CSV table of C-alpha atoms and ligand atoms in Angstrom, one decimal:
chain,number,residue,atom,x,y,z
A,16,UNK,CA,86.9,72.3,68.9
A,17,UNK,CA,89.8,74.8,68.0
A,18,UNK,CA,91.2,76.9,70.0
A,19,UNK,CA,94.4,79.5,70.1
A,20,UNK,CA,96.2,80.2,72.6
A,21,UNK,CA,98.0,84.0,72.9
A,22,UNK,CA,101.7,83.7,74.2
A,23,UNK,CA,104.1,81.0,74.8
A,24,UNK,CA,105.0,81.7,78.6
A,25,UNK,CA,105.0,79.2,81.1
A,26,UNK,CA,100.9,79.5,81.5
A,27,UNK,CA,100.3,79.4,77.6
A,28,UNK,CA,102.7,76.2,77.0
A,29,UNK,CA,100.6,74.8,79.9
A,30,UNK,CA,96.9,75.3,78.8
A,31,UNK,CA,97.9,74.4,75.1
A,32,UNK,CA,99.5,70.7,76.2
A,33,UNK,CA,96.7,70.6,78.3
A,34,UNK,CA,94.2,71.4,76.0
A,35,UNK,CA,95.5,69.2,72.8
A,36,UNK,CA,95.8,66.4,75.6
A,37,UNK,CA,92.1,66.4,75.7
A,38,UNK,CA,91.5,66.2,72.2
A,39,UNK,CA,91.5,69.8,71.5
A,40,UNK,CA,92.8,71.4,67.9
A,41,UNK,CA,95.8,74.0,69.5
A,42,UNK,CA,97.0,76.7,68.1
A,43,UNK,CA,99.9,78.6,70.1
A,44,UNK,CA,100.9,81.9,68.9
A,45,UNK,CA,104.3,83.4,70.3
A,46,UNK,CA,105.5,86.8,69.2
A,47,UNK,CA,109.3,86.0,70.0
A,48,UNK,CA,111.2,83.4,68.1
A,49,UNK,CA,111.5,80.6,69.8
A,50,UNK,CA,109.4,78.7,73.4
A,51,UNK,CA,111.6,78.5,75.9
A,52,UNK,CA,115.3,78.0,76.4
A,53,UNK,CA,118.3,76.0,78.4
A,54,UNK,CA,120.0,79.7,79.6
A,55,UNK,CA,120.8,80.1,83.0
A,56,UNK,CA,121.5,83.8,82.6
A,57,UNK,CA,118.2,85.0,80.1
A,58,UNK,CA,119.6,87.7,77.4
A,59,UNK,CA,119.9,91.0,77.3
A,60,UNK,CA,116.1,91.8,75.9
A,61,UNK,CA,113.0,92.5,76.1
A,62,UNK,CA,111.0,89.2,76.0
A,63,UNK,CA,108.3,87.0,77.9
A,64,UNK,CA,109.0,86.8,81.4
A,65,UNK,CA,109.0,82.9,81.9
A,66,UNK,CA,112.7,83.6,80.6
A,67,UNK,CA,113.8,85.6,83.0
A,68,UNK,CA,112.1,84.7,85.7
A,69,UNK,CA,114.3,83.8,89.1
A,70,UNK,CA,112.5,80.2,89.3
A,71,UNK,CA,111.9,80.2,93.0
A,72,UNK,CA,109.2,77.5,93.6
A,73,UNK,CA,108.4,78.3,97.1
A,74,UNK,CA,104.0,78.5,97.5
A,75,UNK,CA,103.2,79.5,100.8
A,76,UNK,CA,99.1,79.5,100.3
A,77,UNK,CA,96.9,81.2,102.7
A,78,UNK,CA,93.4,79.9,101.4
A,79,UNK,CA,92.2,77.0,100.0
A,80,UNK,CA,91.6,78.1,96.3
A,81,UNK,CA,95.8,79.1,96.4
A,82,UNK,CA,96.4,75.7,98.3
A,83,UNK,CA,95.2,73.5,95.6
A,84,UNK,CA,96.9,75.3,92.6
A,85,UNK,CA,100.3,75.5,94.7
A,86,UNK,CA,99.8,71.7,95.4
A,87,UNK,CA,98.7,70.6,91.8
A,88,UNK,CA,101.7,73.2,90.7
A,89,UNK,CA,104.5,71.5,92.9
A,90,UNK,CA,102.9,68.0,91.8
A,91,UNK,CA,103.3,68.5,87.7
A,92,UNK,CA,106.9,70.3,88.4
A,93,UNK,CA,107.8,67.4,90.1
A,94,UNK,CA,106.5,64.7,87.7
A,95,UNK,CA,107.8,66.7,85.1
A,96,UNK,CA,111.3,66.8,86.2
A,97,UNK,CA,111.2,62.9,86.8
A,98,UNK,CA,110.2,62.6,82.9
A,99,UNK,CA,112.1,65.3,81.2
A,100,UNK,CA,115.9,65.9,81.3
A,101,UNK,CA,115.6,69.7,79.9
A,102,UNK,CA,113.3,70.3,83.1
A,103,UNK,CA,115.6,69.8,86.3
A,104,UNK,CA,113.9,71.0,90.0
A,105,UNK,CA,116.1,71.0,92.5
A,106,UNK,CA,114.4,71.1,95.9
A,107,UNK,CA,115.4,73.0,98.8
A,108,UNK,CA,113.6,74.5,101.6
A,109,UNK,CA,112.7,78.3,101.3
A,110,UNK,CA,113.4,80.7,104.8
A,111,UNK,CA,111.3,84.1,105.3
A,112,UNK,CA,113.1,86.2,107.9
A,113,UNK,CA,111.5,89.1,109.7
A,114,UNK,CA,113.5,91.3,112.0
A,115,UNK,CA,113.3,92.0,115.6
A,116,UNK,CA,111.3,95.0,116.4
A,117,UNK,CA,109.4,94.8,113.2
A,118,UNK,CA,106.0,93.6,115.2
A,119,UNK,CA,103.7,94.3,112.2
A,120,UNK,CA,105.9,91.8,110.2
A,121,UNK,CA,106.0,89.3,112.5
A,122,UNK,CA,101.9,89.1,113.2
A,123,UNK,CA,101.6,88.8,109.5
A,124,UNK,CA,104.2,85.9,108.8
A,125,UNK,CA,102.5,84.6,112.0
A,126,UNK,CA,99.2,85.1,110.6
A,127,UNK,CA,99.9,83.6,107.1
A,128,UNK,CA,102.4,80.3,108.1
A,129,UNK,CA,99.2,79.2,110.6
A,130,UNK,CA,96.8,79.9,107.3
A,131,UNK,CA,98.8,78.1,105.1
A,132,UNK,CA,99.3,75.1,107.8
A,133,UNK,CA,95.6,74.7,107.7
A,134,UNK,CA,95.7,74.2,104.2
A,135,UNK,CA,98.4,71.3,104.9
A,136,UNK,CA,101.6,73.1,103.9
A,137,UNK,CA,104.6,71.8,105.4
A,138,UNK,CA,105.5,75.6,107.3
A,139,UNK,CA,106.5,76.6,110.5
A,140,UNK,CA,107.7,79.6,113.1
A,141,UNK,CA,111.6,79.3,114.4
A,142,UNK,CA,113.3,81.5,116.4
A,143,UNK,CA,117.0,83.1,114.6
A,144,UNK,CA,119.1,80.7,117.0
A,145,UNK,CA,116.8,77.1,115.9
A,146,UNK,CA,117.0,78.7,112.2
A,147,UNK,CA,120.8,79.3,112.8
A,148,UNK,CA,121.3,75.6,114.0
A,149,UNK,CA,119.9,73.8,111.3
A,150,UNK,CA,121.1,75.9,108.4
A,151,UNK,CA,125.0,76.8,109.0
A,152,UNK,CA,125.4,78.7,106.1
A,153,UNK,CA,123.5,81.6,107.2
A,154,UNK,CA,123.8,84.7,109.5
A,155,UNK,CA,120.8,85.5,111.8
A,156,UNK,CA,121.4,88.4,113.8
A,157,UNK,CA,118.8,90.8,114.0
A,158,UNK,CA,116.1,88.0,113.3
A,159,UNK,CA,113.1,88.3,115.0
A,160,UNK,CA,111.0,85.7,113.4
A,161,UNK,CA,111.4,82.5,110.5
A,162,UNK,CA,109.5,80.3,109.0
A,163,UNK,CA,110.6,77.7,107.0
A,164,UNK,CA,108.7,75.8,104.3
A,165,UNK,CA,109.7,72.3,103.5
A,166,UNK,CA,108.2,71.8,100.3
A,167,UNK,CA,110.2,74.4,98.1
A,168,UNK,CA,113.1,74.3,95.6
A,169,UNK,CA,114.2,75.9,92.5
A,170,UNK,CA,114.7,74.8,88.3
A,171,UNK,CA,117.7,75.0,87.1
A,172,UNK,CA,119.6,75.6,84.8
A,173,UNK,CA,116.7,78.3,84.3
A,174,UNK,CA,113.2,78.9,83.6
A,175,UNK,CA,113.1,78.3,80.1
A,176,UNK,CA,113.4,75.1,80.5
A,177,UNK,CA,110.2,74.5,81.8
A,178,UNK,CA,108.6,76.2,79.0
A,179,UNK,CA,111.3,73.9,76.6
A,180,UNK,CA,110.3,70.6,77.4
A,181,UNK,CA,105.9,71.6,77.6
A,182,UNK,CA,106.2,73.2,74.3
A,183,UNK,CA,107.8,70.6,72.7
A,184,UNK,CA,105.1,68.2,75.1
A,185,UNK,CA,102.5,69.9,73.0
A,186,UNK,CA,103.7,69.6,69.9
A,187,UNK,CA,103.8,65.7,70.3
A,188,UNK,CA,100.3,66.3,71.0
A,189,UNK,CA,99.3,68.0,68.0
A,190,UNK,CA,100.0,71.8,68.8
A,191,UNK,CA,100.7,74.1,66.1
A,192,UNK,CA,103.5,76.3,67.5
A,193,UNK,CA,103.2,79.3,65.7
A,194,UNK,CA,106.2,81.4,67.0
A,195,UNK,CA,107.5,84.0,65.4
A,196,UNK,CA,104.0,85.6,65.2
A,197,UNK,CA,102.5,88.3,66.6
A,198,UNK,CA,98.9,87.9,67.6
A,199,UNK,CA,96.0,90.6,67.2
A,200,UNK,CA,92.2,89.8,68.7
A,201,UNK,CA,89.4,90.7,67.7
A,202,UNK,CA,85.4,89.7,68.9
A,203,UNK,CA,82.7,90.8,66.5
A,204,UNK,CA,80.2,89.2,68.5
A,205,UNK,CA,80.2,85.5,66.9
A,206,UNK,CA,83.5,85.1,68.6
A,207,UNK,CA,86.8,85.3,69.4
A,208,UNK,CA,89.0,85.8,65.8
A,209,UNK,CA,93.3,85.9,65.7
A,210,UNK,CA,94.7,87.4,62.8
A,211,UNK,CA,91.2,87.6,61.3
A,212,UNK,CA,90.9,83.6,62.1
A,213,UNK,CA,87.6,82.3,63.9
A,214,UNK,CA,88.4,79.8,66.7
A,215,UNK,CA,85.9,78.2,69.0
A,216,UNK,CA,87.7,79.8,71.7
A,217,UNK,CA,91.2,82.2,72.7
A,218,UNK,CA,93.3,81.7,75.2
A,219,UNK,CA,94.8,85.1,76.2
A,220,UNK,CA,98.3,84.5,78.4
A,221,UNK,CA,100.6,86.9,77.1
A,222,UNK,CA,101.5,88.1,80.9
A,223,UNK,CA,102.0,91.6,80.9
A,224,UNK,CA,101.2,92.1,77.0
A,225,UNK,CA,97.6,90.8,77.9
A,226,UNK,CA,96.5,94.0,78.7
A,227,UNK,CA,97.4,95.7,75.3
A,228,UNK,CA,96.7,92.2,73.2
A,229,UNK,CA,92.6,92.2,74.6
A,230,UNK,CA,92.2,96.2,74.1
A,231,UNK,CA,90.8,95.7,70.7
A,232,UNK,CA,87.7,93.8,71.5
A,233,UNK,CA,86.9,96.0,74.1
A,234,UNK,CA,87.8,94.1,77.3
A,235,UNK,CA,89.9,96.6,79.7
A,236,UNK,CA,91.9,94.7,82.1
A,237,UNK,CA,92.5,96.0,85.7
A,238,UNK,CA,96.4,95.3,85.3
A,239,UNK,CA,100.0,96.9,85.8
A,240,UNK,CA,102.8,95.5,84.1
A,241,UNK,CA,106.1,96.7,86.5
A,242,UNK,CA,109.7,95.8,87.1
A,243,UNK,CA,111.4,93.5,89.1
A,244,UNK,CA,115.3,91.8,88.7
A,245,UNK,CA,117.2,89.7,89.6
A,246,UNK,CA,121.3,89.0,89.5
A,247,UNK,CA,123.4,86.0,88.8
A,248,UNK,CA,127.1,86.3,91.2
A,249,UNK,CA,129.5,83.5,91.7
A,250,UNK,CA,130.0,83.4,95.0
A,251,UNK,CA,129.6,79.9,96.0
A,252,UNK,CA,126.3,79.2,98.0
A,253,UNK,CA,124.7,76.0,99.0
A,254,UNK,CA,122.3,77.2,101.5
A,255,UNK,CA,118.4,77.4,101.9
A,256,UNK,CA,116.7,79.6,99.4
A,257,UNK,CA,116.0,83.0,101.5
A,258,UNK,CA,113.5,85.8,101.5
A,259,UNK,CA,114.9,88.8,103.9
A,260,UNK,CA,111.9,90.8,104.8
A,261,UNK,CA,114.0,93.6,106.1
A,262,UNK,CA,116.3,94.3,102.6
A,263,UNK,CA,113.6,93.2,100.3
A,264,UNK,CA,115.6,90.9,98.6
A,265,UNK,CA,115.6,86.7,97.8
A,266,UNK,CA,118.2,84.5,97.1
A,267,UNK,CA,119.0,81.1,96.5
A,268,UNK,CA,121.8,78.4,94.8
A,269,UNK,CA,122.5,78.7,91.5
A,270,UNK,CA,124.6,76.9,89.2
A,271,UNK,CA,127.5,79.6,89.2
A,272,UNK,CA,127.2,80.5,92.8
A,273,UNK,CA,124.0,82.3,93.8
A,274,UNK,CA,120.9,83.8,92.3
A,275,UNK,CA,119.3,86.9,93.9
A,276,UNK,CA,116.2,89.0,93.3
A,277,UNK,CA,113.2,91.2,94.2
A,278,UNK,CA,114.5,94.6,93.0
A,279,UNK,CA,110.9,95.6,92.3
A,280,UNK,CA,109.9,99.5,90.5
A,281,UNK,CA,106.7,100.1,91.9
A,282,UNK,CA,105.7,101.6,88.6
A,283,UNK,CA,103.7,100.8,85.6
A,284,UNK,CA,105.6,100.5,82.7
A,285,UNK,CA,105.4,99.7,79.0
A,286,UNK,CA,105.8,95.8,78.3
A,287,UNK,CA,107.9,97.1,75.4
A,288,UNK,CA,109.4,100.0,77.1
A,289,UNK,CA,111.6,98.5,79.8
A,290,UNK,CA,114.9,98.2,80.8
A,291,UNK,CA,116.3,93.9,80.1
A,292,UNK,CA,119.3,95.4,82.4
A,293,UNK,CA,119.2,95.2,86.0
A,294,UNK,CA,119.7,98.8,88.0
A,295,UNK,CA,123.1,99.6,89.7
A,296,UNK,CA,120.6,100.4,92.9
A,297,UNK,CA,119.3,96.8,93.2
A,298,UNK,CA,122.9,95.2,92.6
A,299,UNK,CA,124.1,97.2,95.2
A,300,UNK,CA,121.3,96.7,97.5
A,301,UNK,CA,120.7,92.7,96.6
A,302,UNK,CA,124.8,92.4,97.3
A,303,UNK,CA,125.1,93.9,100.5
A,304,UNK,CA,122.2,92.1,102.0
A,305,UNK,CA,123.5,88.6,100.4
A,306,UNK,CA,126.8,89.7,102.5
A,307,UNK,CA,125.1,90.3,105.7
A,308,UNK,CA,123.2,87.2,106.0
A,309,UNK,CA,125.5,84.5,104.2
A,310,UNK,CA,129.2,86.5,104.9
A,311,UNK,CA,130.3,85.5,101.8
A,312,UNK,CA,131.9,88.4,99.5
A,313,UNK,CA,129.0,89.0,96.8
A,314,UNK,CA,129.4,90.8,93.6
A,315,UNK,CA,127.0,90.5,91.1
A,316,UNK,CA,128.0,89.4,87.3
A,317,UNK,CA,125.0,89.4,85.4
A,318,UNK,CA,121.9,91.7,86.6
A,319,UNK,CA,118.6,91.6,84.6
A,320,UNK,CA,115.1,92.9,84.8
A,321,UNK,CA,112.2,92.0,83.6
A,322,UNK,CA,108.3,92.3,84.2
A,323,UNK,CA,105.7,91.1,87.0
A,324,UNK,CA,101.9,91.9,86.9
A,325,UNK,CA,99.8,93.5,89.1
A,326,UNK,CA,96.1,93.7,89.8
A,327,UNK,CA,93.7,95.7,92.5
A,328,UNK,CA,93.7,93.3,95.1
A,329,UNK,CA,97.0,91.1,94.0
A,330,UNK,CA,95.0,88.1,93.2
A,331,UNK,CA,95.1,86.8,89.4
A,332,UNK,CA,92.6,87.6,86.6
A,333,UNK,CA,91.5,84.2,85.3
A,334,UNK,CA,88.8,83.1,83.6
A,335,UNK,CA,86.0,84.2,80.5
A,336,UNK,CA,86.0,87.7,79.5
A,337,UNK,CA,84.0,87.7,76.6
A,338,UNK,CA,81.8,84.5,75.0
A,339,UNK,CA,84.7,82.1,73.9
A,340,UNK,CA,87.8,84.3,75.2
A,341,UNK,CA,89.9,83.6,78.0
A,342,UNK,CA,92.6,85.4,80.1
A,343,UNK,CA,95.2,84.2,82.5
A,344,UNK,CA,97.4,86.9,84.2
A,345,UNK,CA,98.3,89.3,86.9
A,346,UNK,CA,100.1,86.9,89.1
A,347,UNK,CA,102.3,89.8,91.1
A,348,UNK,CA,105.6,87.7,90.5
A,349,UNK,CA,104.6,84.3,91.4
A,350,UNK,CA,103.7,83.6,87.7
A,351,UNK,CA,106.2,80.8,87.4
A,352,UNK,CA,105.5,78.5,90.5
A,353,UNK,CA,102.0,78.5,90.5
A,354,UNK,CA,102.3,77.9,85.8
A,355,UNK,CA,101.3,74.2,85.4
A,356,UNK,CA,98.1,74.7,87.6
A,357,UNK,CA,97.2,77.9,86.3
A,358,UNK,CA,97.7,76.8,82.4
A,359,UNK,CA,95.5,73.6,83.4
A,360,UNK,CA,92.7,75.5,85.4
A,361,UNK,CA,92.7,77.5,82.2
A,362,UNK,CA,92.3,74.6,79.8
A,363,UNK,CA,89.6,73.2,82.2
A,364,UNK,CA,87.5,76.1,82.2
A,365,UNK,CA,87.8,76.5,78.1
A,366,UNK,CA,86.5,72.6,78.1
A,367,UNK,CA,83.8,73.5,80.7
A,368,UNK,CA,85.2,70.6,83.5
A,369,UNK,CA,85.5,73.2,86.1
A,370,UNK,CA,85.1,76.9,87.0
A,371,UNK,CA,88.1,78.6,87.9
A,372,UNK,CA,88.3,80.5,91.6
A,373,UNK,CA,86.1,82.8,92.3
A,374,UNK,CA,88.1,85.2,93.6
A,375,UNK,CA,90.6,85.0,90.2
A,376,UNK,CA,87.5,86.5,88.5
A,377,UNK,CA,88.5,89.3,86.0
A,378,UNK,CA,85.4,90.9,85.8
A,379,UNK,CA,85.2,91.3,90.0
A,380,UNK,CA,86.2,94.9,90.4
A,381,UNK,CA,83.6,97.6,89.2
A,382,UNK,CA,84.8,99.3,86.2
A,383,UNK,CA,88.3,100.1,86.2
A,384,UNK,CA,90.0,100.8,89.8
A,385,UNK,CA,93.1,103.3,90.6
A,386,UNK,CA,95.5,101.5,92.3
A,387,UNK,CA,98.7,101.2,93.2
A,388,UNK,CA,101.1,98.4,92.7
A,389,UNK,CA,101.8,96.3,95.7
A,390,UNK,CA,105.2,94.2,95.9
A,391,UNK,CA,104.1,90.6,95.3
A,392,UNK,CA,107.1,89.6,97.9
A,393,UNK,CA,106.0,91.9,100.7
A,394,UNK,CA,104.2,90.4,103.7
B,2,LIG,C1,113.3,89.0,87.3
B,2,LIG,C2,112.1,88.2,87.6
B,2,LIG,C3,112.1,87.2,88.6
B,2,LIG,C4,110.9,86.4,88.8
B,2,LIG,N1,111.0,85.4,89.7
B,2,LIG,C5,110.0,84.5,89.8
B,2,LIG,C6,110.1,83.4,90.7
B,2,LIG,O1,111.1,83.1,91.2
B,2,LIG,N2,109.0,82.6,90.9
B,2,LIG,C7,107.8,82.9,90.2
B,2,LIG,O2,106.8,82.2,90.4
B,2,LIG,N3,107.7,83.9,89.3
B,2,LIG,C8,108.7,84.7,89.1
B,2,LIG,N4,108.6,85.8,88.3
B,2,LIG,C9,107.4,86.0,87.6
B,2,LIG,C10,107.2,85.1,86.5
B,2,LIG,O3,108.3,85.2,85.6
B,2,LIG,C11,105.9,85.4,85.7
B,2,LIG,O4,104.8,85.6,86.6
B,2,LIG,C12,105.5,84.2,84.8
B,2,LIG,O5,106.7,83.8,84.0
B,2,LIG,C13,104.4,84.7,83.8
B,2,LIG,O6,104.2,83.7,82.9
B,2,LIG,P1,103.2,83.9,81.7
B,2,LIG,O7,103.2,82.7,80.8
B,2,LIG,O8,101.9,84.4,82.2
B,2,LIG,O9,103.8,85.2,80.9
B,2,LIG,P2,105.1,85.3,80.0
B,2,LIG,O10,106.1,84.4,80.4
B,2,LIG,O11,105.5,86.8,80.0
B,2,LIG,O12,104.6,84.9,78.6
B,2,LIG,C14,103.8,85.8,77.8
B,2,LIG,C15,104.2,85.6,76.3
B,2,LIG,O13,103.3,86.3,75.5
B,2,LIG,C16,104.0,86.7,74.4
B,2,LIG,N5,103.2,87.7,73.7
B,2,LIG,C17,102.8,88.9,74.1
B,2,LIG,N6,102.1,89.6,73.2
B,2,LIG,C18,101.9,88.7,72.2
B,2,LIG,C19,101.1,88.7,70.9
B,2,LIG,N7,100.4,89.8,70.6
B,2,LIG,N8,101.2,87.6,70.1
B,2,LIG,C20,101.9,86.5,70.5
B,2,LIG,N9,102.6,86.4,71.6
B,2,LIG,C21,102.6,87.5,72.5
B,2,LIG,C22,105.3,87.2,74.9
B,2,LIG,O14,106.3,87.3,74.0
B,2,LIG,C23,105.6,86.2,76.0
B,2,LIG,O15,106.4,85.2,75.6
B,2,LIG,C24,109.8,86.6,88.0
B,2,LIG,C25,109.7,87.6,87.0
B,2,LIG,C26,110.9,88.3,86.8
B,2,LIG,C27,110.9,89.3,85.7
C-alpha cells in the first residue's frame, strides 16, 4: 500500500510514523522547508501552525469519543518525552477561572468538569480561597468558580519539537519526507493523485490550507481558518498554567518567564493572508490580565499570531471524503494536544482497523452551513 500524506504539522508527522510503522510505503509532503523546529519563540512568518502553537496540553473531555483521544494523546506525549530529548513535557496542572456574578459561566464549567469526571479525568470545582491556598502564586479576587485539572502540562522549549523528533521517527521508519514541496490533489475517479502521482490513498492534514488543498477534486469543506496569538514576556512565573474566563486569555511557564495566549479574530482569513505578528490590542489586553491575577509586572517581548480552524458545530472533520482520501482538521485551537491521537485515528482508519468518531464526520452537515466562528477557548 502507498499512501501520501499532505502537510507536516503535528497531525501529518503523526499519521505518517504511524502509518510506515505498520508497514505502509509513506510519502509526507510539506510546503515549508523544513518539519518541525527547537524555537521557543516561532519566526516572524507565515507557516504551519504546529510551530506556533502555545503548547498547552490541558484536555478537559466532555464525551467519551474526546475522552479516549485526550487519554491516548497525553499517553504518546508522555512516552514520547521519556524517549526523545528534542520532545520535553513539562507537566503542570491547568486552572479555569470564572468570575463571580457570571452564573451562565459557572453552570457551564459545572456542567463540563462533572462530564469530563465521568469520563475519568482527574477535574474538579474549588472555590477562589481553596484555589488561592494551594497555588500561592496567584490572585483570586473576583473568582467565582475553578476547576483544576491534574493531568495537564506544557512542551517546551516549543511545539516544534514535537513535530522534530516524529518526523525524524518516520523517517527511521521508511518515510519519504518530501519538504520543500507544495502539494496539489486531484481524484479522477480511480483515486486520489499528488502532483499527478496515483497513491492507494491521501492523507489531507494541512490544517487550515486543507480547505484550499481538497478544492480541486471537488470536496468543499465546512471550515474557517482564523487568528489567534500568543506572546512570550520575561517576567518570571512558576505557577499553574491558567485560563481566565473573564479576560479571555491563558497563560502558563515558559522558559523566559511566561507564555500567554487566546487573542482570537473571530474572522475567516486567508491561510496565506495573515498577520505572523501579534496585535498591540491582544498584548495590551493578555498583559493587564497576566498582572491582575499573578501581580507580577508583565510586558510582552515577542507577540505572534497564527491560525486555528473552525467548523459548524466546533467538532473536527476526520475521516474519508472521497474513495481513498482522507482529511484531518478543524480542531478550533486544540490541534496540538489532542495531535498524536488524531494522526493515529487517521492512520487507523486509512488501514481499515477502526472507524473514526462519528461525530468527527466531515460529511455530517448538509451541504455547506453559514456559520460563524466560535472561540475554541470559550465555555
Ligand atoms: C498562537 C496559537 C496558539 C495555539 N495554542 C495551542 C495550544 O496551546 N494547544 C493546542 O492544542 N493547540 C494550540 N493551537 C492550535 C494548534 O497549533 C493547531 O490546532 C495544530 O498545530 C494543527 O496541527 P495540524 O498538523 O493539523 O496543522 P499545521 O500544523 O498547520 O500543519 C499543516 C501543514 O500543512 C502544510 N501545507 C499546507 N498546504 C500544503 C500543500 N499544498 N502541500 C504541502 N504542505 C502543505 C503547511 O505548511 C503546514 O505545515 C494554537 C495555534 C496558534 C496559532
Amino acid at each position: 500500500m502507498r499512501v501520501a500524506v499532505v502537510g507536516g504539522g503535528a497531525v501529518g508527522v503523526t499519521a505518517a510514523h504511524d502509518l510506515a510503522d505498520a508497514g505502509v510505503d509513506v510519502r509526507l509532503y510539506e510546503r515549508a522547508e523544513a518539519l518541525g523546529d527547537e524555537r521557543r519563540r516561532p519566526r516572524e512568518r507565515v507557516e504551519g501552525s504546529s510551530h506556533r502553537a502555545a503548547g498547552v496540553l490541558a484536555p478537559r473531555p466532555t464525551d467519551a469519543a474526546a475522552a479516549r483521544i485526550a487519554e491516548r494523546a497525553m499517553d504518546r506525549f508522555a512516552w514520547l518525552a521519556e524517549r526523545d530529548h528534542r520532545f520535553t513535557f513539562e507537566p503542570a496542572p491547568n486552572v479555569t477561572l470564572v468570575a463571580e456574578g457570571e452564573d451562565a459561566k459557572q453552570t457551564a464549567l459545572g456542567e463540563q468538569v462533572a462530564a469530563a469526571r465521568e469520563q475519568g479525568v482527574d477535574v474538579d470545582c474549588y472555590d477562589a480561597g481553596t484555589v488561592a491556598e494551594r497555588f500561592d502564586s496567584l490572585e483570586t479576587d473576583g473568582i467565582g468558580l475553578a476547576a483544576v485539572t491534574e493531568r495537564a502540562g506544557y512542551v517546551t522549549p516549543g511545539p516544534g519539537t514535537y513535530v522534530a523528533a516524529m518526523a525524524i521517527r518516520a523517517e527511521r521508519l521508511g518515510v519519504e519526507l518530501w519538504t520543500d514541496v507544495e502539494a496539489s490533489i486531484s481524484h479522477e475517479g480511480d483515486g486520489p493523485r499528488v502532483n499527478g502521482e496515483r497513491f492507494d490513498a491521501v492523507v489531507v492534514a494541512a490544517g487550515g490550507w486543507s480547505k484550499r488543498v481538497l478544492a480541486p477534486t471537488g470536496v468543499r469543506l465546512p471550515l474557517k481558518p482564523y487568528r489567534v496569538q500568543a506572546l512570550v514576556s520575561e517576567a518570571s512565573y512558576d505557577g499553574p498554567m491558567v485560563l481566565d474566563t473573564e479576560a479571555g486569555v491563558y497563560f502558563r511557564p515558559h522558559p523566559d518567564g511566561l507564555l500567554a495566549g487566546d487573542g482570537t479574530v473571530p474572522e475567516e482569513c486567508d491561510p496565506d493572508g495573515w498577520s505572523p505578528t501579534g496585535d498591540g490590542w491582544f498584548a495590551d489586553t493578555a498583559t493587564d490580565a497576566v498582572e491582575k491575577r499573578t501581580g507580577l509586572t508583565v510586558e510582552s517581548e515577542t507577540a505572534w499570531g497564527g491560525i486555528a480552524t473552525a467548523t459548524p458545530d466546533g467538532e473536527p472533520l476526520l475521516g474519508e471524503v472521497l474513495p481513498g482520501l482522507y482529511v484531518g482538521t478543524g480542531w478550533h485551537g486544540h490541534g496540538f494536544v489532542r495531535a498524536p491521537a488524531t494522526g493515529e485515528a487517521l492512520a487507523d482508519t486509512v488501514l481499515g482497523e477502526r472507524a473514526p468518531p462519528a461525530a468527527y464526520d466531515p460529511e455530517r452537515f448538509d451541504g455547506m452551513p453559514e456559520f460563524e466562528i466560535s472561540e475554541g477557548m470559550s465555555l
